[in-house]
XYZ file of C-alpha atoms in Angstrom:
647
model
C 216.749 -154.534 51.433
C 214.105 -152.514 52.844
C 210.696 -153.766 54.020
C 208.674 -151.094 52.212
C 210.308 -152.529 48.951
C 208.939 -155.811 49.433
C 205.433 -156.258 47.322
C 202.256 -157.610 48.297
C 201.438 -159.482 45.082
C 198.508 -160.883 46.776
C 197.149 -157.735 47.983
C 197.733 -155.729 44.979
C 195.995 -158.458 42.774
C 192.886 -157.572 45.030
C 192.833 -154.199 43.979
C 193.069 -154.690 40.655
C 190.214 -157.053 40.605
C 188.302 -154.434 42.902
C 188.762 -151.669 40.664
C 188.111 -153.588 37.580
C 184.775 -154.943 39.022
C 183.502 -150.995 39.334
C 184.495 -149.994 36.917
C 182.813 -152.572 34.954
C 179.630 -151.941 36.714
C 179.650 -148.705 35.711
C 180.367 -149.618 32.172
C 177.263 -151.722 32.232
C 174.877 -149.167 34.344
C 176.111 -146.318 31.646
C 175.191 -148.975 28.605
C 172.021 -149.503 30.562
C 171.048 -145.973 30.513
C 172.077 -145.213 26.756
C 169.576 -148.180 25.914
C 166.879 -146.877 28.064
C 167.473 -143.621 26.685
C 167.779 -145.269 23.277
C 164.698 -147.169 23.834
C 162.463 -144.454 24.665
C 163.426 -141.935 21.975
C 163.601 -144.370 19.093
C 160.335 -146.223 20.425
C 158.350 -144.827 23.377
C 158.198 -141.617 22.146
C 159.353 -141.996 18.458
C 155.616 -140.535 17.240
C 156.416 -137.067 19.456
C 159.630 -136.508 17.911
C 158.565 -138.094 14.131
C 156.329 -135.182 14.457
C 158.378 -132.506 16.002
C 161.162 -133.153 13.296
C 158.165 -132.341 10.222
C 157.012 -129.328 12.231
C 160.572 -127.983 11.520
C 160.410 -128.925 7.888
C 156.603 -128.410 7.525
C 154.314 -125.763 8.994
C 150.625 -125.554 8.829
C 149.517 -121.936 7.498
C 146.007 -120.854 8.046
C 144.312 -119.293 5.120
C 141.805 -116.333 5.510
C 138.337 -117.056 3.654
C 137.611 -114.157 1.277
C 135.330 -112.019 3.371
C 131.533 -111.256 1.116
C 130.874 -108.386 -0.750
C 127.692 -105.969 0.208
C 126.046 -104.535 -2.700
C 122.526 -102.128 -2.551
C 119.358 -103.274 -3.976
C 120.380 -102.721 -7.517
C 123.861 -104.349 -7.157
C 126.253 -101.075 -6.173
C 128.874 -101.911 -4.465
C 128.698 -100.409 -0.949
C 131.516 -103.066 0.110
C 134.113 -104.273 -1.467
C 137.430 -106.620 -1.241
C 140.679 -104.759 -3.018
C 144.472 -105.998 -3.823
C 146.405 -104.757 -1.462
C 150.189 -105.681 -1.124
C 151.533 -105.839 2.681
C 155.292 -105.485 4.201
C 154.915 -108.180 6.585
C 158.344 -109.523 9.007
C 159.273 -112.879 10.374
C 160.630 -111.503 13.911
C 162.522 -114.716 14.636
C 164.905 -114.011 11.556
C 165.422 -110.831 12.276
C 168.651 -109.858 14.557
C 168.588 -106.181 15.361
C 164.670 -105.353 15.290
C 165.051 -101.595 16.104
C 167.982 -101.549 12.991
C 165.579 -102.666 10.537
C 162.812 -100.710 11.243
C 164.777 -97.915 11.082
C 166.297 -98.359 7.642
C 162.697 -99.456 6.602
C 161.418 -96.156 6.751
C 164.079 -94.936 4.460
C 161.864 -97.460 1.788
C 158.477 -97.241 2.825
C 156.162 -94.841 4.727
C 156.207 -95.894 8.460
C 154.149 -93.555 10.878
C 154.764 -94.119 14.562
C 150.956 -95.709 14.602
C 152.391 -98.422 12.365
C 155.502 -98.952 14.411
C 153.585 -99.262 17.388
C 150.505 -101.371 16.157
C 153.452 -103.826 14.473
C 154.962 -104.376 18.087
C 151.750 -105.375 19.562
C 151.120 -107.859 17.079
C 154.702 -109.122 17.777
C 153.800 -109.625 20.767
C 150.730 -111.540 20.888
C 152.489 -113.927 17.776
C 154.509 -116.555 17.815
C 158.029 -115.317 16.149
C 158.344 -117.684 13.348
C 154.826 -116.410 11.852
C 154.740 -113.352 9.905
C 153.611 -110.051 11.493
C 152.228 -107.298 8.912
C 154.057 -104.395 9.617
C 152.274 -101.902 6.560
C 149.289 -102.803 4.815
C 148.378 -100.756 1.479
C 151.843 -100.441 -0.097
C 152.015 -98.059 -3.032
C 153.418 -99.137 -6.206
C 156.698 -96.903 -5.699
C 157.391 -98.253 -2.582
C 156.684 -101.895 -3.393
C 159.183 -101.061 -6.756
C 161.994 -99.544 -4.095
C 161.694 -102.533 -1.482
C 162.226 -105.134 -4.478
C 165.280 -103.590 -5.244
C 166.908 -103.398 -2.010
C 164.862 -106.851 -0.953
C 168.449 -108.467 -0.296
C 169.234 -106.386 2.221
C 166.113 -106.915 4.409
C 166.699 -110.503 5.476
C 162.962 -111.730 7.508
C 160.811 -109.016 5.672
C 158.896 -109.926 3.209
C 155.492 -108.767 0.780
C 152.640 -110.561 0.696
C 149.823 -109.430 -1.802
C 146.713 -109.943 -0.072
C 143.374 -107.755 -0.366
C 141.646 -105.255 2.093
C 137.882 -103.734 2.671
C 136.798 -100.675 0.861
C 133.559 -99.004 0.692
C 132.818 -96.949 -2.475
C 130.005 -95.121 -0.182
C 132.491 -93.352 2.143
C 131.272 -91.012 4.492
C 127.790 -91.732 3.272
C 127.104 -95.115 3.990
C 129.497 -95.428 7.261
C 126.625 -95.503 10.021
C 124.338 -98.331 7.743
C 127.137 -99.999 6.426
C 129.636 -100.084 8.875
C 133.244 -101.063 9.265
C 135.673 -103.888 9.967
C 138.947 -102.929 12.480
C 141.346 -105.390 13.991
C 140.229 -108.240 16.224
C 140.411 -107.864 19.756
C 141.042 -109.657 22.649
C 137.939 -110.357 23.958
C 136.180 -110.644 20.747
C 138.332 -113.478 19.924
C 137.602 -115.012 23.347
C 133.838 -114.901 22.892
C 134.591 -116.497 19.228
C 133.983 -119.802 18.735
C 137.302 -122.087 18.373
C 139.361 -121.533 15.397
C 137.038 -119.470 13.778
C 139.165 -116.530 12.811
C 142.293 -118.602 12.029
C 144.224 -116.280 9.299
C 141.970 -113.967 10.045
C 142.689 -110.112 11.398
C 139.485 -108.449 11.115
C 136.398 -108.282 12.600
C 132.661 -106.132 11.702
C 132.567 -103.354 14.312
C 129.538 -101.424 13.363
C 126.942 -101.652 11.134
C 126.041 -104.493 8.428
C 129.776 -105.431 9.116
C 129.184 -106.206 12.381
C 125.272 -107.593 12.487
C 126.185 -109.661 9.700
C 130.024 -110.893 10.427
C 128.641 -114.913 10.715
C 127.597 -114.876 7.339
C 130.413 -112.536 5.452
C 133.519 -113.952 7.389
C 133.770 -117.397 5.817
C 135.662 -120.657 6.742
C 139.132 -120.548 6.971
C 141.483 -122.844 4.458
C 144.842 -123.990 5.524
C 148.068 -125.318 3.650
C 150.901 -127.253 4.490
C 153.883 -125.896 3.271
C 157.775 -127.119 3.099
C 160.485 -124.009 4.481
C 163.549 -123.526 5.078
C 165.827 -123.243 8.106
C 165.287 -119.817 7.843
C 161.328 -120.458 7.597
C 161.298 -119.425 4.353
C 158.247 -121.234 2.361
C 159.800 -123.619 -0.592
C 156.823 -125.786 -1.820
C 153.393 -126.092 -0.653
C 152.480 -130.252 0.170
C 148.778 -129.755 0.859
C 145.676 -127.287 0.516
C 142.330 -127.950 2.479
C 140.394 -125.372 0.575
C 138.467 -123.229 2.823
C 134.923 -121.021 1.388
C 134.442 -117.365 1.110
C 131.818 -115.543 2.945
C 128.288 -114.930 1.408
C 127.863 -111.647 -0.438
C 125.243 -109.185 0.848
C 122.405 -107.738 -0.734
C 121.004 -104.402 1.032
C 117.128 -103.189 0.311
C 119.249 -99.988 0.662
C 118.990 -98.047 -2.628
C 122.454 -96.217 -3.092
C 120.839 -93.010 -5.081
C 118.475 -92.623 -2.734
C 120.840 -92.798 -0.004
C 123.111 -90.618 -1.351
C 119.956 -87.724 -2.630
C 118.760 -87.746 1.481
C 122.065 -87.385 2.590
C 122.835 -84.300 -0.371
C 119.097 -82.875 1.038
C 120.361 -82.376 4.621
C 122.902 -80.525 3.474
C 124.928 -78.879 6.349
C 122.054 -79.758 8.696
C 122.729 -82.576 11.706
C 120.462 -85.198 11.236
C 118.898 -88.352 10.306
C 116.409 -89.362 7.324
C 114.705 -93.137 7.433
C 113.255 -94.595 4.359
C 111.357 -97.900 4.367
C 109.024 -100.160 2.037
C 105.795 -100.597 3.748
C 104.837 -103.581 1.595
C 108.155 -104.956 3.246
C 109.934 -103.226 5.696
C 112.892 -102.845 3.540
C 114.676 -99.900 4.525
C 115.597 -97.857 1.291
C 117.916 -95.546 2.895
C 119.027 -94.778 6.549
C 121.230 -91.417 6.870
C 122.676 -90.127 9.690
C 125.020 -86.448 10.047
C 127.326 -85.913 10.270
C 129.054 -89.008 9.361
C 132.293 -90.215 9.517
C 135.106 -91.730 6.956
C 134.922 -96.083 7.616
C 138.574 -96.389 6.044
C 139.963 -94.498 9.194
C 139.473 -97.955 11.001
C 140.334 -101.112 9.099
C 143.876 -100.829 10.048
C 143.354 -99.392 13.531
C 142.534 -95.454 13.816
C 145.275 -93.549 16.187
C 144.520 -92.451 19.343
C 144.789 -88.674 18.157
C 142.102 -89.190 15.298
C 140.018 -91.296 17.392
C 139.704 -88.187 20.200
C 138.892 -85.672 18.044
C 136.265 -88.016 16.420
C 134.644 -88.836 19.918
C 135.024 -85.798 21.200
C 133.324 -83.906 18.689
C 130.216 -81.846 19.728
C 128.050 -83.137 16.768
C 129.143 -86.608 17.385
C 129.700 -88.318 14.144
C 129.884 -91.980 15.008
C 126.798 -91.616 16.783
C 124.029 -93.148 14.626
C 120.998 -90.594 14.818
C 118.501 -92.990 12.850
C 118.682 -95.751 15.381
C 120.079 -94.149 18.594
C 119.103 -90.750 18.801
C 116.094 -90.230 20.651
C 113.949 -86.943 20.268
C 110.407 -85.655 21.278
C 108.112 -86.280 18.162
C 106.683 -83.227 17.926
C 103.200 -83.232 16.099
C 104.392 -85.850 13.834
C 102.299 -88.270 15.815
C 99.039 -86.249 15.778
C 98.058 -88.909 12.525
C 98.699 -91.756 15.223
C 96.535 -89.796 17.803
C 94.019 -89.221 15.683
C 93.529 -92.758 14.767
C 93.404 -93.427 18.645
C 90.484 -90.873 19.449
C 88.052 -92.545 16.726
C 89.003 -96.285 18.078
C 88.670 -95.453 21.270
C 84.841 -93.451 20.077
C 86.281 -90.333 22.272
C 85.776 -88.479 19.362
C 84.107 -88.461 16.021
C 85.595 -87.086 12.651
C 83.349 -84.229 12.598
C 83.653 -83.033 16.225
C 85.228 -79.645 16.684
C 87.306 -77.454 18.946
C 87.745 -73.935 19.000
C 91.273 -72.875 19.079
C 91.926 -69.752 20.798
C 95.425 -70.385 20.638
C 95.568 -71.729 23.873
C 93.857 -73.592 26.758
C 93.860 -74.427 30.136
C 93.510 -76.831 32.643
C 90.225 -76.613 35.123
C 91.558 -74.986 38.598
C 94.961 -73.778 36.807
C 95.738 -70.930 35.441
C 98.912 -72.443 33.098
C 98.714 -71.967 29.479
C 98.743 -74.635 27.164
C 99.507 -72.574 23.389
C 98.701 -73.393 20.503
C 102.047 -72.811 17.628
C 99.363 -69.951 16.098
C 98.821 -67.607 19.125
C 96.014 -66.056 17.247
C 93.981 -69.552 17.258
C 92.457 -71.519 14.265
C 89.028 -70.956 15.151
C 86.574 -74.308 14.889
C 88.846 -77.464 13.878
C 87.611 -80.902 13.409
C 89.750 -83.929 13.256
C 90.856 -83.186 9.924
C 91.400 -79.559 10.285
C 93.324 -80.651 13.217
C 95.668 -82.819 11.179
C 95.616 -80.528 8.244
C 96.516 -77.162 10.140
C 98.755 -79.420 12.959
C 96.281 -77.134 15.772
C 97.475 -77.952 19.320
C 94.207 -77.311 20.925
C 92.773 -79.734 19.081
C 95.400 -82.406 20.212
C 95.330 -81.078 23.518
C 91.292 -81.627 24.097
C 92.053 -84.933 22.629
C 94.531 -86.092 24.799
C 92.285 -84.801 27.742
C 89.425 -87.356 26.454
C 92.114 -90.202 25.647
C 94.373 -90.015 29.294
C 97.818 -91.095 29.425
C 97.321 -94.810 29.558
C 94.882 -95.415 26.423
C 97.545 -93.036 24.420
C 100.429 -95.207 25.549
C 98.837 -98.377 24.538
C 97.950 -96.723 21.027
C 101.516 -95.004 20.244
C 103.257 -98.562 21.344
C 100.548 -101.015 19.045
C 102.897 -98.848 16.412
C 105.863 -99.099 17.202
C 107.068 -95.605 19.134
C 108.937 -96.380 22.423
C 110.569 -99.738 21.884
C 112.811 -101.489 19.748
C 111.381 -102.421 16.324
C 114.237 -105.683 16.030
C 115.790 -103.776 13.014
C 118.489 -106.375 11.528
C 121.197 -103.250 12.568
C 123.226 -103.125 16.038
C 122.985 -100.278 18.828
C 119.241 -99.911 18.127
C 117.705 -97.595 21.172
C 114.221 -98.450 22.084
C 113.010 -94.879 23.287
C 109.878 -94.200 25.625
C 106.250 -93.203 25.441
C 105.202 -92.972 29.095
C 102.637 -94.468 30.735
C 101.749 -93.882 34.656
C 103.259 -97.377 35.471
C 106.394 -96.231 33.828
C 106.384 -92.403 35.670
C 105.231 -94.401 39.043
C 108.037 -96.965 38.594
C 110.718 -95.440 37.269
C 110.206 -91.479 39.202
C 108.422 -92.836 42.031
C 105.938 -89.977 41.145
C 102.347 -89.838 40.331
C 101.313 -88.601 36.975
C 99.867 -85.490 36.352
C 97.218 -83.952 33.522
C 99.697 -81.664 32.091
C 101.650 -84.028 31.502
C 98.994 -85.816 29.013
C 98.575 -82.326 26.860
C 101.890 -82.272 26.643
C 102.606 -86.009 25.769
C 98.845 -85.387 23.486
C 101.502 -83.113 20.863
C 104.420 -85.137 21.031
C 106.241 -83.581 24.095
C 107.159 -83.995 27.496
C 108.859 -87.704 28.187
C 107.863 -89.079 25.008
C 110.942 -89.605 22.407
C 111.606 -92.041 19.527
C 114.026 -92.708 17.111
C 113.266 -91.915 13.330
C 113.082 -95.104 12.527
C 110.513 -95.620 15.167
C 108.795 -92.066 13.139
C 108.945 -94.318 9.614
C 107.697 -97.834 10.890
C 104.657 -95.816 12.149
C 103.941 -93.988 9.290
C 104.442 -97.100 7.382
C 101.805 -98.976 9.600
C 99.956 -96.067 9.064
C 99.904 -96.172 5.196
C 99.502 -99.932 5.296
C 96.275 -99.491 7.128
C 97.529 -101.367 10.597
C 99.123 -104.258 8.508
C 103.374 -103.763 8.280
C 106.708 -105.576 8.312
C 109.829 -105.356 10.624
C 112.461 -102.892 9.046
C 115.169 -104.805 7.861
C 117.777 -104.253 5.857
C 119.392 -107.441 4.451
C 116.894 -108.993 1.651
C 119.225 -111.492 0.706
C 122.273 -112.961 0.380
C 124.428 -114.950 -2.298
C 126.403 -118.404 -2.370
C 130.239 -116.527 -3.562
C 130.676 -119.612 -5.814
C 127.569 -120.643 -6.553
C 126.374 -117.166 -7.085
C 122.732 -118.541 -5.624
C 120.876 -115.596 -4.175
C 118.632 -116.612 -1.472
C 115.987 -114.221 -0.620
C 115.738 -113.019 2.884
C 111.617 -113.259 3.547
C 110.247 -110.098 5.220
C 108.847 -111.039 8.542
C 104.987 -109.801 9.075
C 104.003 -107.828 12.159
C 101.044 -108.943 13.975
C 98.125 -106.483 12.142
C 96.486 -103.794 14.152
C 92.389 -104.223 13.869
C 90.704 -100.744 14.128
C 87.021 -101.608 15.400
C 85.986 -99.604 12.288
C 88.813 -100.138 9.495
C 87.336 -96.850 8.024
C 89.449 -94.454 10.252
C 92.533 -95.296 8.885
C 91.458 -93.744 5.406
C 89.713 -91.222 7.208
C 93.147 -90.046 9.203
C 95.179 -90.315 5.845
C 93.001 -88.347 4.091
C 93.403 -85.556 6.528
C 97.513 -87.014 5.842
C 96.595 -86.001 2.056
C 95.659 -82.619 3.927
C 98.533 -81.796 5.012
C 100.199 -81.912 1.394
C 98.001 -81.117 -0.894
C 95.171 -79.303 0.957
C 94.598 -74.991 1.704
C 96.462 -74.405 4.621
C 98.235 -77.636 4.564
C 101.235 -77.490 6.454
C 103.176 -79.235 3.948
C 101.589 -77.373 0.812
C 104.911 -76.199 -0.789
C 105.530 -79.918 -1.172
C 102.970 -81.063 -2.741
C 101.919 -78.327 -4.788
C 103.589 -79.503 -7.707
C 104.105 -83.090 -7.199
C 103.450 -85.827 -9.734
C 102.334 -88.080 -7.072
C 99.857 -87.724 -3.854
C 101.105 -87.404 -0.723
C 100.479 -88.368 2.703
C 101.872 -86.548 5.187
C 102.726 -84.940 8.808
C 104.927 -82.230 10.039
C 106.341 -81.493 13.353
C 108.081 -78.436 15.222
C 109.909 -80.045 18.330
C 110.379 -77.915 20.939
C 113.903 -78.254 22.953
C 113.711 -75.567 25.247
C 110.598 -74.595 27.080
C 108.682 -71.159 27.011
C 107.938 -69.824 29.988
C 104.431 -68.809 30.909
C 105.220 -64.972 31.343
C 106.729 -65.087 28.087
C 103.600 -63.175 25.930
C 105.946 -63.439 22.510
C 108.134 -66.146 21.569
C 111.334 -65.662 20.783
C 112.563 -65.385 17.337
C 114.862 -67.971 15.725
C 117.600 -65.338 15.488
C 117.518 -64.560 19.208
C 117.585 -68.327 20.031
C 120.902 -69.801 20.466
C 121.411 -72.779 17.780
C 121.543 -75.492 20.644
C 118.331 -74.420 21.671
C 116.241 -74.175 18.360
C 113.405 -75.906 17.738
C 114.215 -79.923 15.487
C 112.646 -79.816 12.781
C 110.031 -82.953 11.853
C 108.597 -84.409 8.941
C 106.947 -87.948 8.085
C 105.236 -89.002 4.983
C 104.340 -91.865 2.390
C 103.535 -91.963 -1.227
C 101.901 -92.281 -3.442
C 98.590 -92.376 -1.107
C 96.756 -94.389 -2.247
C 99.321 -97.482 -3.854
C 102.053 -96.460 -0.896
C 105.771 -97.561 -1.655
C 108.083 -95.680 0.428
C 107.752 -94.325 3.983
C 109.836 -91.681 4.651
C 110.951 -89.908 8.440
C 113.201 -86.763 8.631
C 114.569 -85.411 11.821
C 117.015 -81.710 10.985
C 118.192 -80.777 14.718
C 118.235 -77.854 16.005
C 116.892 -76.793 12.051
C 113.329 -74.613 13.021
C 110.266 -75.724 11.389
C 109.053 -78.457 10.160
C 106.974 -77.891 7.136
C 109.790 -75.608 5.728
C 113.072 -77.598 6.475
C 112.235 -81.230 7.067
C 109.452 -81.333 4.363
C 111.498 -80.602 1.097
C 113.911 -83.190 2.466
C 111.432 -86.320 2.300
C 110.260 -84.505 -1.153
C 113.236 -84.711 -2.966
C 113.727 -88.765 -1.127
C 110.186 -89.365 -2.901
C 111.161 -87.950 -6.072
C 114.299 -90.228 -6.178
C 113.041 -93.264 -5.378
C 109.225 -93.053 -7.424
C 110.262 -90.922 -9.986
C 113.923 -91.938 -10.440
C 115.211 -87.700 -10.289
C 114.778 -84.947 -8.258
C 112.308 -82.630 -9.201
C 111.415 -80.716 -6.409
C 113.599 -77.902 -6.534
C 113.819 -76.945 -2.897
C 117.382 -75.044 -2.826
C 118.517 -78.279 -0.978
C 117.727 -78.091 2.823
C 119.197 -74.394 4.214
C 121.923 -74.731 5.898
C 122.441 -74.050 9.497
C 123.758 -70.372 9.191
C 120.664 -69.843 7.322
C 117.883 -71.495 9.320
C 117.679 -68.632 11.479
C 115.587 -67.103 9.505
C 112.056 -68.154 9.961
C 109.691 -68.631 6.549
C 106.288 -67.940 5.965
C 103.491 -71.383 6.169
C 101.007 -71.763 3.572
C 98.554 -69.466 5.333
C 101.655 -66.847 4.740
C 102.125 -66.985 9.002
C 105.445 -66.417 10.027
C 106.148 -69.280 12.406
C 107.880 -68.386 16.287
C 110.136 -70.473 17.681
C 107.440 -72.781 19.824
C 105.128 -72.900 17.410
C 104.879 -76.380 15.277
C 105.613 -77.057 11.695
């Protein structure tokens, strides 16, 4: 027998035992573990997972508040909520992306704007939430995806409702537009604030007024499938629709100043003076607001902002222009207050002065002079030698503080975004902001509404309606109140009072409008044609803004025909009505339009007429078109006006 094939019980029973004791251990430690494990799914963190597993049966859906309405002063719409049906896709359900876009546009109308603006949003959401990919289906296409619905598995239609503003083109610059959120708005949003929500005001009421239109977001709880698919809803937590707005804007009137420009570039400001209600607030060209609630394209977009007449630019509040004589009234008042005059001195007009030691001219518009002028001859007949004597007597400083008491060169808080705020100079201004001294020329020219001075038109109304008011007035403002959506309880917006200007003798404000009156209704008026046959007194100013300079060797000035268009004269125009019970203020500006008294002035008319009278009965021909401004008309004193002459 061999020795290898004897056995070691002992020894093997060891072994055994050895291997049976690990083995066991690591029976136990593995048991261990799973009841560990066991211990803290089922109990430690048993709420986590309770919670996790409902999230994949139930989902929490934000839902969008119904954003307010904005009607005009008599209830127009001017903004409105409509049905709108939208192709939206679950990405997370859909396996070949590029596939079913592409046999998607064999159903509906997909541009390349659409594609693109649907993969953004893809990106910034979370793939189990819907992403709209068209809004604004048309019936036909909403009739040819239901019938091939089946083979679109994670697209969907959703009916839903979008802005639209009956105004269009005309009410874009007051009224604004929403577009999609962005980025950074929603970072400087406060938390949760625009759950369910896409858009956002941009411009306009939309945007000055987005707290109170947006609304509070809702949400539901809802029961889907494994494919996300919604099967029940479990809960609602109702959220409230914004308040609807209620514009002092009057939509006729709005619509008549914007028809009275005609082909002219421009802006025309009415307001209330008993209020400050703006009644209408035009600015051309204008632009079409639908072009951005679902995100203009970059190729609409750049010819839009790269147009010369710059259409989204907002003329009435941030266009800035030289006055012109329109605030000779205002100058007036500040020569009697200040006692440098008296209503009854006189100038001579020559048709021009000059400076003592200098031998620059300072013309008047009539080269041939207006003979003896007091201060309402001055008014009436717009002479520049008057204003320029007066301006001499007043200095730069005294004017300033006049002009700004109402309201030119500085923001007037107007309840509107992008307001500019202008400039009427001072020496502290010239000193600190040109590092120059100021010089006397400088005041004649400032005296008639030129040099640095510029304001925006709605600056030009609130003045004339401070004017009318005798020193007392309002801050424009266009919301006057605004409505519960459920409730339908309007509250009233209160007008907020401006601190009144006290003349030391409250007499010269009647004294300056009657020379206003003057202007409209009086021989040689500048404004005569206007008032001739109106139904109503007027109150009034022109202005001939000069944008190009004559220079002194120049004897003759040039005709409108020989000027080129960017360099013609604006043409001015401010006025209230009826004089003496006033209810509307009115400002035009027509750039680059000539005179004044022939081109502005039948603009305001026919504003007046719409909003006392309730029609337009001045029948001007509707404001002559660009082409056909070149051709300069005879004043009232049958003068044929030259291109740097006023009114």
């Amino acid at each position: 027998m061999a020795l290898s094939s004897i056995k070691n019980l002992q020894r093997e029973r060891q072994a055994f035992l050895a291997r049976a004791v690990v083995g066991t251990v690591f029976c136990l430690l593995g048991t261990a573990l799973l009841i560990v494990r066991l211990f803290d799914l089922q109990i430690l963190q048993n709420e986590y997972f309770q919670t996790r597993a409902n999230e994949n049966r139930m989902r929490v859906m934000p839902v969008a508040p119904v954003r307010g309405l904005i009607y005009d002063r008599h209830g127009a719409l001017l903004a409105q909520n409509k049905p709108a049906f939208v192709l939206e896709v679950i990405p997370e359900q859909v396996e070949d992306m590029p596939g079913l876009l592409k046999r998607l546009t064999g159903v509906v109308q997909l541009t390349d704007q659409d594609i693109g603006r649907f993969k953004e949003r893809v990106r910034k959401t979370p793939r189990y939430r819907p992403v709209p990919l068209r809004n604004n289906l048309t019936m036909e296409e909403l009739a040819r995806y239901e019938v091939d619905r089946h083979a679109f598995r994670g697209v969907d239609v959703s009916a839903g409702l979008t802005r639209n503003y009956p105004l269009g083109v005309s009410g874009a610059h007051i009224v604004g537009y929403v577009g999609g959120i962005t980025e950074s708005e929603l970072k400087e949003a406060a938390e949760n604030t625009y759950e369910g929500l896409s858009l956002i005001g941009k411009t306009g009421v939309e945007k000055s007024s987005e707290d109170t239109l947006r609304g509070e977001s809702g949400a539901k709880i809802i029961e889907a499938n494994a494919y996300g698919r919604p099967l029940r809803e479990l809960d609602y937590r109702r959220g409230y629709p914004g308040r609807n707005l209620y514009l002092s804007i009057d939509a006729k009137v709005q619509l008549v100043a914007e028809q009275a420009l005609g082909e002219l570039d421009g802006a025309v400001v009415a307001l209330d003076p008993r209020s400050g209600e703006i009644i209408a607030l035009v600015s051309k060209p204008g632009f079409d607001p639908h072009l951005f609630i679902e995100g203009i394209d970059y190729k609409t977009y750049s010819v839009l902002s790269n147009d010369p007449k710059r259409p989204l630019f907002n003329r009435a509040l941030q266009g800035t222009y030289p006055p012109g004589s329109t605030v000779k009234p205002a100058m007036a008042i500040a020569g009697l207050e200040y006692g440098v005059v008296t209503p009854d001195d006189g100038v001579y007009c020559r048709g021009e002065i000059s400076l003592p030691g200098s031998s620059r001219k300072y013309r008047c518009w009539k080269r041939s002079g207006h003979g003896f002028q007091d201060m309402v001859g001055g008014v009436m007949r717009s002479c520049d030698v008057y204003f320029y004597e007066l301006a001499i007597k007043l200095g730069i400083d005294r004017m300033h503080d006049s002009m700004t008491r109402l309201g030119l060169g500085h923001k007037t808080g107007v309840d509107l975004p992008l307001e500019k705020s202008g400039l009427f100079p001072s020496r502290e201004w010239k000193l600190k902001r040109r590092k120059e001294q100021w010089y006397p020329g400088e005041t004649l020219n400032v005296g008639i509404g030129q040099g640095y001075t510029s304001v925006t038109p709605l600056q030009l109304a609130q003045m004339t309606a401070r004017i009318a008011m005798r020193g007392k007035g309002f801050k424009p403002h266009v919301v006057y109140a605004t409505q519960d959506a459920i409730t339908r309880q309007v509250t009233p917006v209160p007008p907020v009072p401006l601190d009144p200007i006290e003349l030391k003798d409250n007499r010269n404000w009647q004294r300056v409008i009657d020379a206003m009156i003057g202007v409209a209704h009086g021989v040689g008026g500048t404004a005569a044609r206007i008032g001739r046959d109106s139904p109503y007194q007027i109150a009034a100013k022109t202005g001939t803004a000069q944008v190009a300079a004559m220079r002194q060797d120049e004897k003759k000035a040039r005709s409108l025909e020989s000027t080129p268009l960017h360099l013609r004269d604006h043409a001015l125009f401010v006025a209230f009505a009826p004089a003496d019970d006033p209810k509307i203020a009115v400002a035009v500006i027509a750039e680059h339009a000539g005179h004044g008294g022939s081109i502005a002035a039948p603009i305001a008319r026919q504003v007046m007429d719409m909003y006392l009278l309730g029609e337009v009965r001045y029948n001007a021909g509707a404001a002559a078109p660009a082409a056909a401004v070149a051709t300069p008309e005879p004043d009232a004193d049958g003068h044929v006006h030259e291109v740097e002459v006023e009114d």
